[in-house]
CSV table of C-alpha atoms and ligand atoms in Angstrom, one decimal:
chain,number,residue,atom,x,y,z
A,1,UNK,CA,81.0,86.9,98.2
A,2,UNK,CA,78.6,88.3,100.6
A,3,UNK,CA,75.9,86.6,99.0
A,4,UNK,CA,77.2,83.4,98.8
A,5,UNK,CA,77.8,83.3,102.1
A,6,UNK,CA,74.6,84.7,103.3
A,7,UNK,CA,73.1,81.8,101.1
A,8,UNK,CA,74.9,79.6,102.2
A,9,UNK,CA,74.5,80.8,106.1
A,10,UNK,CA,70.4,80.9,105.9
A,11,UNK,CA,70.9,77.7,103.8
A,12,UNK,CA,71.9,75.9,106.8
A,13,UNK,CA,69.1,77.0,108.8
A,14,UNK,CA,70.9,80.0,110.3
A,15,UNK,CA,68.4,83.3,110.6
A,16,UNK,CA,70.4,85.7,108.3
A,17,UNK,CA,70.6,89.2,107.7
A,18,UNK,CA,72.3,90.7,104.5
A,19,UNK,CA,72.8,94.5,104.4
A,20,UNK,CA,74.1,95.7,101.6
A,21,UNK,CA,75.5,99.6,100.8
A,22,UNK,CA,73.6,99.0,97.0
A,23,UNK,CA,73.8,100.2,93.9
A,24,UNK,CA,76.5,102.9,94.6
A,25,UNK,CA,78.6,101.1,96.1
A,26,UNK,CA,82.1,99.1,94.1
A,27,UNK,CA,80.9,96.3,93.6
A,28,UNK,CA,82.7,93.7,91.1
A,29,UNK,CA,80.3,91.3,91.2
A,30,UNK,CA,78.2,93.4,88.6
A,31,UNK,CA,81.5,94.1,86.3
A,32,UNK,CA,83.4,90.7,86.2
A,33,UNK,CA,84.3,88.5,83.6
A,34,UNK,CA,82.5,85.5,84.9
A,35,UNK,CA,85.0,82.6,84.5
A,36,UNK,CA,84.8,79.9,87.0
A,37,UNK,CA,88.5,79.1,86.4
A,38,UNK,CA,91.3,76.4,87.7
A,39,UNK,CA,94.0,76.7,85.6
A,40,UNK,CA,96.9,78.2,86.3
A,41,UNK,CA,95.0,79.7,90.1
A,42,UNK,CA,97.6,78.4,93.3
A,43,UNK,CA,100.7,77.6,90.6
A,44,UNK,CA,102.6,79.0,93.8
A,45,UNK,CA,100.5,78.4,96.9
A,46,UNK,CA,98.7,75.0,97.0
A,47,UNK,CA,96.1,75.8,99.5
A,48,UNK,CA,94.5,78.1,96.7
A,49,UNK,CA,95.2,75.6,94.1
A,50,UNK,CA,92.9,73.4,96.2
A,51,UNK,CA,90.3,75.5,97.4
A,52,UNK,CA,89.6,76.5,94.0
A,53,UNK,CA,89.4,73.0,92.8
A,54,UNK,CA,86.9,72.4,95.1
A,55,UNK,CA,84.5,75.1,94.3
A,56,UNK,CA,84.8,74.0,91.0
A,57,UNK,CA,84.0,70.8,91.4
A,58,UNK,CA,81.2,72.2,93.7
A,59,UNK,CA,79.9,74.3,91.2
A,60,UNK,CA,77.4,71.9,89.6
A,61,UNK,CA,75.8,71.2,92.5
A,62,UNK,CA,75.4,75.2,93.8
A,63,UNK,CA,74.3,75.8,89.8
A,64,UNK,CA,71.2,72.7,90.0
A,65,UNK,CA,70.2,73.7,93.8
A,66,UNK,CA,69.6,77.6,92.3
A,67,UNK,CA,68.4,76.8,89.2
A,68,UNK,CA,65.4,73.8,91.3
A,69,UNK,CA,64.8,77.0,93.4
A,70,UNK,CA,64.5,80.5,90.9
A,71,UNK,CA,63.6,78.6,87.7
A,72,UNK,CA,66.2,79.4,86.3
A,73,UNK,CA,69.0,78.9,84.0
A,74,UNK,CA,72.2,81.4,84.5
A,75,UNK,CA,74.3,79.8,81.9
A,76,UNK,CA,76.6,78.0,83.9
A,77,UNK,CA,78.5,75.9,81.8
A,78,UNK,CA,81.7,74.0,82.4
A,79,UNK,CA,82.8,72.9,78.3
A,80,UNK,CA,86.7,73.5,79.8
A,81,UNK,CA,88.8,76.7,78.7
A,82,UNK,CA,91.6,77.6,77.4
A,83,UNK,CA,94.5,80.0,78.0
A,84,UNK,CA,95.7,81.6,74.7
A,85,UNK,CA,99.3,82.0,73.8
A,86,UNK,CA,100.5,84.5,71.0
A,87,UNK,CA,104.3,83.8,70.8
A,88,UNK,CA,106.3,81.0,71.7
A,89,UNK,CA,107.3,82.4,75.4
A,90,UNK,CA,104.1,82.8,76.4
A,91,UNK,CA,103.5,79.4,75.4
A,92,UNK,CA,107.1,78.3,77.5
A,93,UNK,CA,105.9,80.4,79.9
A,94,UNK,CA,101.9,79.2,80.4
A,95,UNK,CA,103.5,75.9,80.6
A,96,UNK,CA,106.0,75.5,83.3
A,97,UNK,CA,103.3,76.9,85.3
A,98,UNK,CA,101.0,74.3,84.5
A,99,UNK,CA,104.3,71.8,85.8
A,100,UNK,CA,104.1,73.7,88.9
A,101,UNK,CA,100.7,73.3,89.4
A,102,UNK,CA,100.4,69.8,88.0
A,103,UNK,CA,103.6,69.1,90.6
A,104,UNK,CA,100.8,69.2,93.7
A,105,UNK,CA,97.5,69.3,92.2
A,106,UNK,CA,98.2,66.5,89.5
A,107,UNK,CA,93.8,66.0,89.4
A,108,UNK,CA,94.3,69.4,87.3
A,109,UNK,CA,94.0,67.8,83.8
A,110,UNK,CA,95.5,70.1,81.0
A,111,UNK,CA,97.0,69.5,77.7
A,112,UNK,CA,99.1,72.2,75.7
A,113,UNK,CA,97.7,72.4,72.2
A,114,UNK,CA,100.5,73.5,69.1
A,115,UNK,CA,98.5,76.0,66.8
A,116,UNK,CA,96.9,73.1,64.5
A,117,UNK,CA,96.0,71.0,67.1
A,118,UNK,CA,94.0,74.5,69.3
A,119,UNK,CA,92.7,75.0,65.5
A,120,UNK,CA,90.6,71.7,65.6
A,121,UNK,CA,89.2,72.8,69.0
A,122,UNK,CA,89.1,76.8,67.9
A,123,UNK,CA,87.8,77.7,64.5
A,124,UNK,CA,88.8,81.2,63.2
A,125,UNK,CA,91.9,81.5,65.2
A,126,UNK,CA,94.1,84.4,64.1
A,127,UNK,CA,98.0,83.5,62.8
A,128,UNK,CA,99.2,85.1,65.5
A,129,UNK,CA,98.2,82.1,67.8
A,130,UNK,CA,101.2,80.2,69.0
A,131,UNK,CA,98.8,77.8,71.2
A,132,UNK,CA,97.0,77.2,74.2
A,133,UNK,CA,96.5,75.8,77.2
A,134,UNK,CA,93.2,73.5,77.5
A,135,UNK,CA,91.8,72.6,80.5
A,136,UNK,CA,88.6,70.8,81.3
A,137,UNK,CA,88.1,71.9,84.4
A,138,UNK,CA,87.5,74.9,83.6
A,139,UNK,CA,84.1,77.3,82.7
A,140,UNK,CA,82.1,80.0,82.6
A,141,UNK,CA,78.6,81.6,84.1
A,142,UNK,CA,76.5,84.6,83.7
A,143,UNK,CA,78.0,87.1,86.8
A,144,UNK,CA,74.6,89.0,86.7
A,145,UNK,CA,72.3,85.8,87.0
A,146,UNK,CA,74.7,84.4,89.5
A,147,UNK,CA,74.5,87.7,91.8
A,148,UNK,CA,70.5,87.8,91.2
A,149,UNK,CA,69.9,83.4,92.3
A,150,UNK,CA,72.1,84.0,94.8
A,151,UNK,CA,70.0,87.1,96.0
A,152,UNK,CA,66.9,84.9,95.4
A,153,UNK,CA,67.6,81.9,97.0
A,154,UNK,CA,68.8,83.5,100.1
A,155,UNK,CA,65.1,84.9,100.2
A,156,UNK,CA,63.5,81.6,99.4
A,157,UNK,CA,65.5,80.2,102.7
A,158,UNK,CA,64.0,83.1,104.7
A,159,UNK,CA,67.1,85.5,104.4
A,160,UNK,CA,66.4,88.8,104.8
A,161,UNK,CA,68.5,91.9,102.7
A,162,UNK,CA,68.7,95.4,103.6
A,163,UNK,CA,69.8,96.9,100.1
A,164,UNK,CA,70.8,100.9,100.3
A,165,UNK,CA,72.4,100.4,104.2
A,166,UNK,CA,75.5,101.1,104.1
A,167,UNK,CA,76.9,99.8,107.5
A,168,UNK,CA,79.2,102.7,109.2
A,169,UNK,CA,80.0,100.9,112.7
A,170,UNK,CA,80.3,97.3,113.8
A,171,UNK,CA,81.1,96.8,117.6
A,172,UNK,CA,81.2,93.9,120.2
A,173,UNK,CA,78.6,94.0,122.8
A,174,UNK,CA,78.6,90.7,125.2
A,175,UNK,CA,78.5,88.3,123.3
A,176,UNK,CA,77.1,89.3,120.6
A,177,UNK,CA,77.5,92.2,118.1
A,178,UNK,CA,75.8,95.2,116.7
A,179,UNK,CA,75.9,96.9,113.1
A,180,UNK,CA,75.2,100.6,112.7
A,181,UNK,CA,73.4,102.0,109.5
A,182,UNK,CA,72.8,105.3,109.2
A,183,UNK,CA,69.1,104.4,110.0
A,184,UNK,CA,69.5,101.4,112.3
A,185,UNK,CA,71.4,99.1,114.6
A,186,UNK,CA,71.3,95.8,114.3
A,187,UNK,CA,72.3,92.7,116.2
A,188,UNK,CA,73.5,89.3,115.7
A,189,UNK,CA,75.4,86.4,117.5
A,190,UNK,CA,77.9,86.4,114.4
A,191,UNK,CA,79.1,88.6,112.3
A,192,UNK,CA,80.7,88.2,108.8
A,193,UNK,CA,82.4,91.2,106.8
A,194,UNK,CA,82.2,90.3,103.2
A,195,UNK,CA,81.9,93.6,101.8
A,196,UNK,CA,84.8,93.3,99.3
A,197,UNK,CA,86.9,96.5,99.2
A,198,UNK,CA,84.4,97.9,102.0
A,199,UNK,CA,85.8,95.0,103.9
A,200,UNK,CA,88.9,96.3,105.4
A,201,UNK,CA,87.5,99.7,106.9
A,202,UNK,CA,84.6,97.4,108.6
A,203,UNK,CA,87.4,95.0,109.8
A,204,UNK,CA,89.6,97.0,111.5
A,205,UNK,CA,86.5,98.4,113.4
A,206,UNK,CA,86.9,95.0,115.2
A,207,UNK,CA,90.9,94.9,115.6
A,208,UNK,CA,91.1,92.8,112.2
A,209,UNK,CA,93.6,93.8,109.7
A,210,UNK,CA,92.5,93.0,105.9
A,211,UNK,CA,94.9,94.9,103.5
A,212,UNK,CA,93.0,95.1,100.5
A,213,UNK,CA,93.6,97.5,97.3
A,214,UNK,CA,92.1,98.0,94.3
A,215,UNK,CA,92.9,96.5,90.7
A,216,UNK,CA,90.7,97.9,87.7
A,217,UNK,CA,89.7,95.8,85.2
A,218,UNK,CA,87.7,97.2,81.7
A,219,UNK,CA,85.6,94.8,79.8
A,220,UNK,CA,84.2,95.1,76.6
A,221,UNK,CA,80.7,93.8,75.3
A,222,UNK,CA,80.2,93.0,71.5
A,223,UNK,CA,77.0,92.9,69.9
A,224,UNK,CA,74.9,89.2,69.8
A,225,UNK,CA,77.0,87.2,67.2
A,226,UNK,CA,76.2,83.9,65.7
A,227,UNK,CA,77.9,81.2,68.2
A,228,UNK,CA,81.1,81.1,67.1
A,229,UNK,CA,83.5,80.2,70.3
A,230,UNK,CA,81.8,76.5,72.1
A,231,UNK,CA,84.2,77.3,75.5
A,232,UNK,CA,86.0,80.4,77.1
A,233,UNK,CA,89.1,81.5,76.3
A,234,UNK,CA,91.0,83.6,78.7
A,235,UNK,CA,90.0,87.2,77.4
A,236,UNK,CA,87.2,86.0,75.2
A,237,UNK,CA,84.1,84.6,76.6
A,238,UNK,CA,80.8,84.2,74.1
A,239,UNK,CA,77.7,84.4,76.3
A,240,UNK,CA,74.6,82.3,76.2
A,241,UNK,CA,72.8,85.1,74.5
A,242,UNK,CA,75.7,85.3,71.5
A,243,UNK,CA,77.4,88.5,73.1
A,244,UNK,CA,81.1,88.5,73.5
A,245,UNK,CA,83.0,89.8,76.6
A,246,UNK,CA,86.5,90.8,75.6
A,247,UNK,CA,88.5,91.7,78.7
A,248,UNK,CA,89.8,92.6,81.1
A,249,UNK,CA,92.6,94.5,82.0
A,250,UNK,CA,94.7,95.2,85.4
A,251,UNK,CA,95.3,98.5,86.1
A,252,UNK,CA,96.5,100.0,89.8
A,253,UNK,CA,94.7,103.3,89.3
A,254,UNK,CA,93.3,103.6,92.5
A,255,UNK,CA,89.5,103.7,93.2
A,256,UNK,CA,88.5,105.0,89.5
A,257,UNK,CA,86.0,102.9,88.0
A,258,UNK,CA,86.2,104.7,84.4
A,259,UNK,CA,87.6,103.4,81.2
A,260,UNK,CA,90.0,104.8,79.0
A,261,UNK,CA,90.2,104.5,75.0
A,262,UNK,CA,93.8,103.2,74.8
A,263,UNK,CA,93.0,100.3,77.3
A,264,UNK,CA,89.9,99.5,75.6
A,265,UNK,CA,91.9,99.2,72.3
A,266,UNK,CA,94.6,97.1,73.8
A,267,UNK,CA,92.1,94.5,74.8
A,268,UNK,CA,90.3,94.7,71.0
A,269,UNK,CA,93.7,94.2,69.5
A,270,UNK,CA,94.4,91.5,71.3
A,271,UNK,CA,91.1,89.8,71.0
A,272,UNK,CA,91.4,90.5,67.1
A,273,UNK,CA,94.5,88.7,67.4
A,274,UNK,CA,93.0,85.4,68.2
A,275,UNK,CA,89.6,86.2,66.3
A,276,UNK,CA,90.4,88.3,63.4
A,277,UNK,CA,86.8,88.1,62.5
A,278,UNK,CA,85.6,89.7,66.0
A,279,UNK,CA,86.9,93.2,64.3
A,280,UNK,CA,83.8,93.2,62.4
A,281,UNK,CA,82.0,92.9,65.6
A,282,UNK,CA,80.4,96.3,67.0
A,283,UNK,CA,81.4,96.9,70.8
A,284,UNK,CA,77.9,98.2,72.4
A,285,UNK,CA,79.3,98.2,76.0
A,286,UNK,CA,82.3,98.9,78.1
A,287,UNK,CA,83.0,99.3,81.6
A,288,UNK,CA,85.3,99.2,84.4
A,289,UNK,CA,85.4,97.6,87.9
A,290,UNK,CA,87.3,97.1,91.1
A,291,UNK,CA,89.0,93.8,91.6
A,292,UNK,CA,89.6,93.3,95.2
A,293,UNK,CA,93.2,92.4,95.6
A,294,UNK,CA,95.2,91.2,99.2
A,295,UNK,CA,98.8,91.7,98.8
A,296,UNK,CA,99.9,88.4,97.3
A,297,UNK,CA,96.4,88.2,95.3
A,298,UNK,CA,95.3,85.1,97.4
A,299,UNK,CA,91.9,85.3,99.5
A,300,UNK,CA,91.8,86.0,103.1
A,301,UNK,CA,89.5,84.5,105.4
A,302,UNK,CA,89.2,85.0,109.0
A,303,UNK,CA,87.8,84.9,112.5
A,304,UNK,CA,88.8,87.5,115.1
A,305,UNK,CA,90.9,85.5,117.7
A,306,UNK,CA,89.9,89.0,120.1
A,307,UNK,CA,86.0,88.6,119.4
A,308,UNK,CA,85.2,85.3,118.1
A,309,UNK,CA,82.3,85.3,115.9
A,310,UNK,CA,83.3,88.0,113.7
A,311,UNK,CA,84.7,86.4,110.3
A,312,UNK,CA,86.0,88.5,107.3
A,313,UNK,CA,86.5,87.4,104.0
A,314,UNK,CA,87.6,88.6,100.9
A,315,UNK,CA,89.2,87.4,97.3
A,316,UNK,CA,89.1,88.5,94.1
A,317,UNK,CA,87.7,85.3,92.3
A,318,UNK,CA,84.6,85.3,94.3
A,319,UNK,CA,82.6,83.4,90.7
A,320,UNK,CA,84.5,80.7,90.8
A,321,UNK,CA,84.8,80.7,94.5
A,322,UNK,CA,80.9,81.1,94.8
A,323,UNK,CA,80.0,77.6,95.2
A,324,UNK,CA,82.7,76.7,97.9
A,325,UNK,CA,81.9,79.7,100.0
A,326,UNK,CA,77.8,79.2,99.8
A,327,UNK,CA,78.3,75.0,100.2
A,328,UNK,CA,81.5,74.8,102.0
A,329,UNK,CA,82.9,78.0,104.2
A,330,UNK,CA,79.5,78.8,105.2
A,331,UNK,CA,78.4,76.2,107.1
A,332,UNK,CA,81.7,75.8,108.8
A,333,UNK,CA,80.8,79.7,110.0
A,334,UNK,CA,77.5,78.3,111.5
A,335,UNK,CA,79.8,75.9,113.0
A,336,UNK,CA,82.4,78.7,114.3
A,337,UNK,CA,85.4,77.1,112.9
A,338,UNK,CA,87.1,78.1,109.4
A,339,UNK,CA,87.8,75.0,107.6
A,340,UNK,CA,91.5,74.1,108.0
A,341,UNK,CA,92.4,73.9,104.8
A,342,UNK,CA,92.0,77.8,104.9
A,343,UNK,CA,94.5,78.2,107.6
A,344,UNK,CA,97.2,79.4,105.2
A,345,UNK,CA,94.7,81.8,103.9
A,346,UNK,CA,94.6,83.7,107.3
A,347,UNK,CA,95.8,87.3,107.3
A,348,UNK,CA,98.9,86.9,109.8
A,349,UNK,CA,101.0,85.7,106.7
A,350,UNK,CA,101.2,89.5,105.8
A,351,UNK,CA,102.6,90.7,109.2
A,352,UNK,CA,105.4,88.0,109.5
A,353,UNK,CA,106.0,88.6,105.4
B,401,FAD,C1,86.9,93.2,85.7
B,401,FAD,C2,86.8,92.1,86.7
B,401,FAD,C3,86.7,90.8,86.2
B,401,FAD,C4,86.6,89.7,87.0
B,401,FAD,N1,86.5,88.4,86.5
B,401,FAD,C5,86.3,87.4,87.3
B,401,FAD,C6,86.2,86.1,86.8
B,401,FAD,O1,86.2,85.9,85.6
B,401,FAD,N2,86.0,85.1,87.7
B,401,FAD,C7,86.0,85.2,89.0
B,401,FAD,O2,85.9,84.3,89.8
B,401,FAD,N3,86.0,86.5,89.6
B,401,FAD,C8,86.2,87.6,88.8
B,401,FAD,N4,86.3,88.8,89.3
B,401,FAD,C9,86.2,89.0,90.7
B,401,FAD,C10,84.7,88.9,91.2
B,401,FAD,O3,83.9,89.8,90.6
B,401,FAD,C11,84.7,89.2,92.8
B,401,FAD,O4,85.6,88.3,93.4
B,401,FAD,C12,83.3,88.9,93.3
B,401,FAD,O5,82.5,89.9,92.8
B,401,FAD,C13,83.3,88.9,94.8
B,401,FAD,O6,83.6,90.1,95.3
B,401,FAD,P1,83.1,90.7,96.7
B,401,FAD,O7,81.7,90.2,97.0
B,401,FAD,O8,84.2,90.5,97.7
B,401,FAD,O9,83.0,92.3,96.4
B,401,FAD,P2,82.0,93.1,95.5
B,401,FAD,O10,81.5,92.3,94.4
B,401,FAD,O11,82.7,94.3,95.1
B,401,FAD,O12,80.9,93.4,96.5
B,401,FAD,C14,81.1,94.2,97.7
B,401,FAD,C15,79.7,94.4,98.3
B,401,FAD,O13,79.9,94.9,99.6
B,401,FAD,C16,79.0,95.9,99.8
B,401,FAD,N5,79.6,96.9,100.7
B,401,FAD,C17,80.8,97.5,100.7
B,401,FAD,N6,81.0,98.3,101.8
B,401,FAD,C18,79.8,98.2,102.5
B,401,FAD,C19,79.4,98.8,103.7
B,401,FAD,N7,80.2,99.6,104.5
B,401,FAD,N8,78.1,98.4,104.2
B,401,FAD,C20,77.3,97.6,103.5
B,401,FAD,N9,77.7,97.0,102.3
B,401,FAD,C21,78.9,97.3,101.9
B,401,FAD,C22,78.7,96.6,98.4
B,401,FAD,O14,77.4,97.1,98.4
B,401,FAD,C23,78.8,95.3,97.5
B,401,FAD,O15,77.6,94.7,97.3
B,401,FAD,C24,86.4,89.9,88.4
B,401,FAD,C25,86.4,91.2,88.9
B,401,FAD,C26,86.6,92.3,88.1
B,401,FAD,C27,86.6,93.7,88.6
């Protein structure tokens, strides 16, 4: 998210600074699943529904900017997706909340597909398959090459990043602000906390209060198989390269990045499930990683109504929300005025909950 941002902040002709605690830090922008998803995101809260839909329908544009800039191709693709159901109420249940959704977001195309007809679309689905929900809107990207253009483009623009400085003290001075490191203080006229679960600590140093807690998620890696799966399904993406991510769980454990054998089977089985042939396929990676959750799982964003200039956001589907933060939030943080449509999304909604 930070990235994005920053992008999209030295994008706009804004001098930028991007520090950045490193490779230490919880960061689930190395560890994520890398769906750029619509369905069934806002079924409940129409403000997300719509932000989401337009970063999707942003997504081509922040994909061709990067890839005219670095060269190259991070496998952003957008063939649709699919939500898998394996019994008959998860198939009642996946669709009355597509109604929902469809009920104020009716641009949100979807069709629910009976086991033959997801068959046509989804060779080598297991019997257990009751259906699925297909949407074209959604799609899929390469997390790692997202996190590394993003990096790259901000330089291109000018940006400047400070990896290994972890920030320890924000504070208002005047009218502008400073940022401890442990090695140096910095200064800006604006200052935007995107530092995901880092986020909340760094906020309240400013009177902003971000609940945020963790929510683990372990994903698998297969080894390279011959393409077998032409769109992602949720918990089975094929990459590019032919690997397949199988994932990813949700687990309140705290700050423990680890994984655990019978989580890591629970998400096999279930993959197996739709692909029986996938338990042929050797795992050579797993890991875990630290969604960043608010406490009804919809983003926040910010600006301190005390010290005005200092934004905070945070989310935990910062992939697909990539391109509306870099193309859209951004410049409206240059401007010093969150986009309306994020009103709802604004932190207060927790204190009067
Ligand atoms: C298992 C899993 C699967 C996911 N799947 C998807 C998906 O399919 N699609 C999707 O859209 N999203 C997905 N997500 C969420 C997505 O990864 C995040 O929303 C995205 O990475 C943005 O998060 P972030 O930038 O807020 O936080 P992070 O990626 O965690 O980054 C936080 C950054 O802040 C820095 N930082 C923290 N504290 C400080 C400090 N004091 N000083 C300086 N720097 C600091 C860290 O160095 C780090 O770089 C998934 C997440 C997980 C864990």
């Amino acid at each position: 998210m930070g990235a994005a941002l920053a992008y999209g902040l030295q994008r706009r002709g804004l001098s930028t600074l991007m520090l950045d605690e490193g490779d230490i830090a919880f960061r689930a922008a190395r560890g994520n699943f890398g769906l750029v998803w619509v369905q069934n995101k806002g079924t409940d809260f129409p403000p997300y529904a719509q932000w989401t839909w337009t970063s999707a329908q942003s997504w081509s544009e922040l994909d061709a900017e990067m890839q005219e800039i670095t060269g190259e191709d991070i496998g952003y693709r957008r063939p649709g997706g699919v939500e898998i159901c394996l019994d008959a109420e998860e198939f009642a249940s996946t669709r009355a909340a597509m109604q929902r959704l469809q009920a104020h977001a009716p641009h949100v195309e979807y069709e629910m597909l009976d086991r033959k007809a997801l068959s046509q679309v989804l060779p080598g689905l297991g019997p257990d398959v009751a259906g699925g929900c297909y949407s074209p809107a959604d799609g899929h990207v390469n997390p790692l090459g997202l996190l590394r253009s993003l990096h790259q483009c901000f330089k291109s623009k000018g940006g400047r990043i400070e990896n290994g400085e972890r920030v320890i003290a924000v504070q208002r001075r005047g009218s502008a602000f400073s940022v401890d490191t442990a090695n140096t203080r910095h200064h800006g006229a604006r200052l935007v906390l995107a530092a995901g679960l880092g986020t909340a600590e760094l906020a309240a140093m400013i009177g902003l209060k971000i609940p945020l807690r963790p929510e683990r998620g372990q994903v698998l890696v297969t080894e390279r198989l011959r393409p077998f799966l032409s769109l992602p399904v949720s918990m089975v993406r094929q990459t590019t390269e032919g690997s397949v991510q199988l994932g990813a769980s949700k687990e309140n454990v705290g700050f423990d990045e680890g994984t655990q054998a019978p989580v890591m089977n629970r998400i096999a089985a279930r993959a197996v499930r739709v692909f029986p042939h996938l338990a042929r396929a050797r795992i050579v990676r797993a890991w875990g990683a630290l969604r960043i959750m608010t406490p009804d799982t919809y983003p926040i964003y910010t600006q301190s109504q005390q010290h005005p200039g200092a934004f905070a956001a945070a989310c935990h589907s910062g992939v697909t929300l990539a391109a509306a933060h870099a193309l859209h939030l951004a410049p409206a943080i240059g401007d010093g005025v969150l986009p309306e449509a994020l009103g709802p999304m604004h932190p207060e909604r927790f204190e009067h909950a």
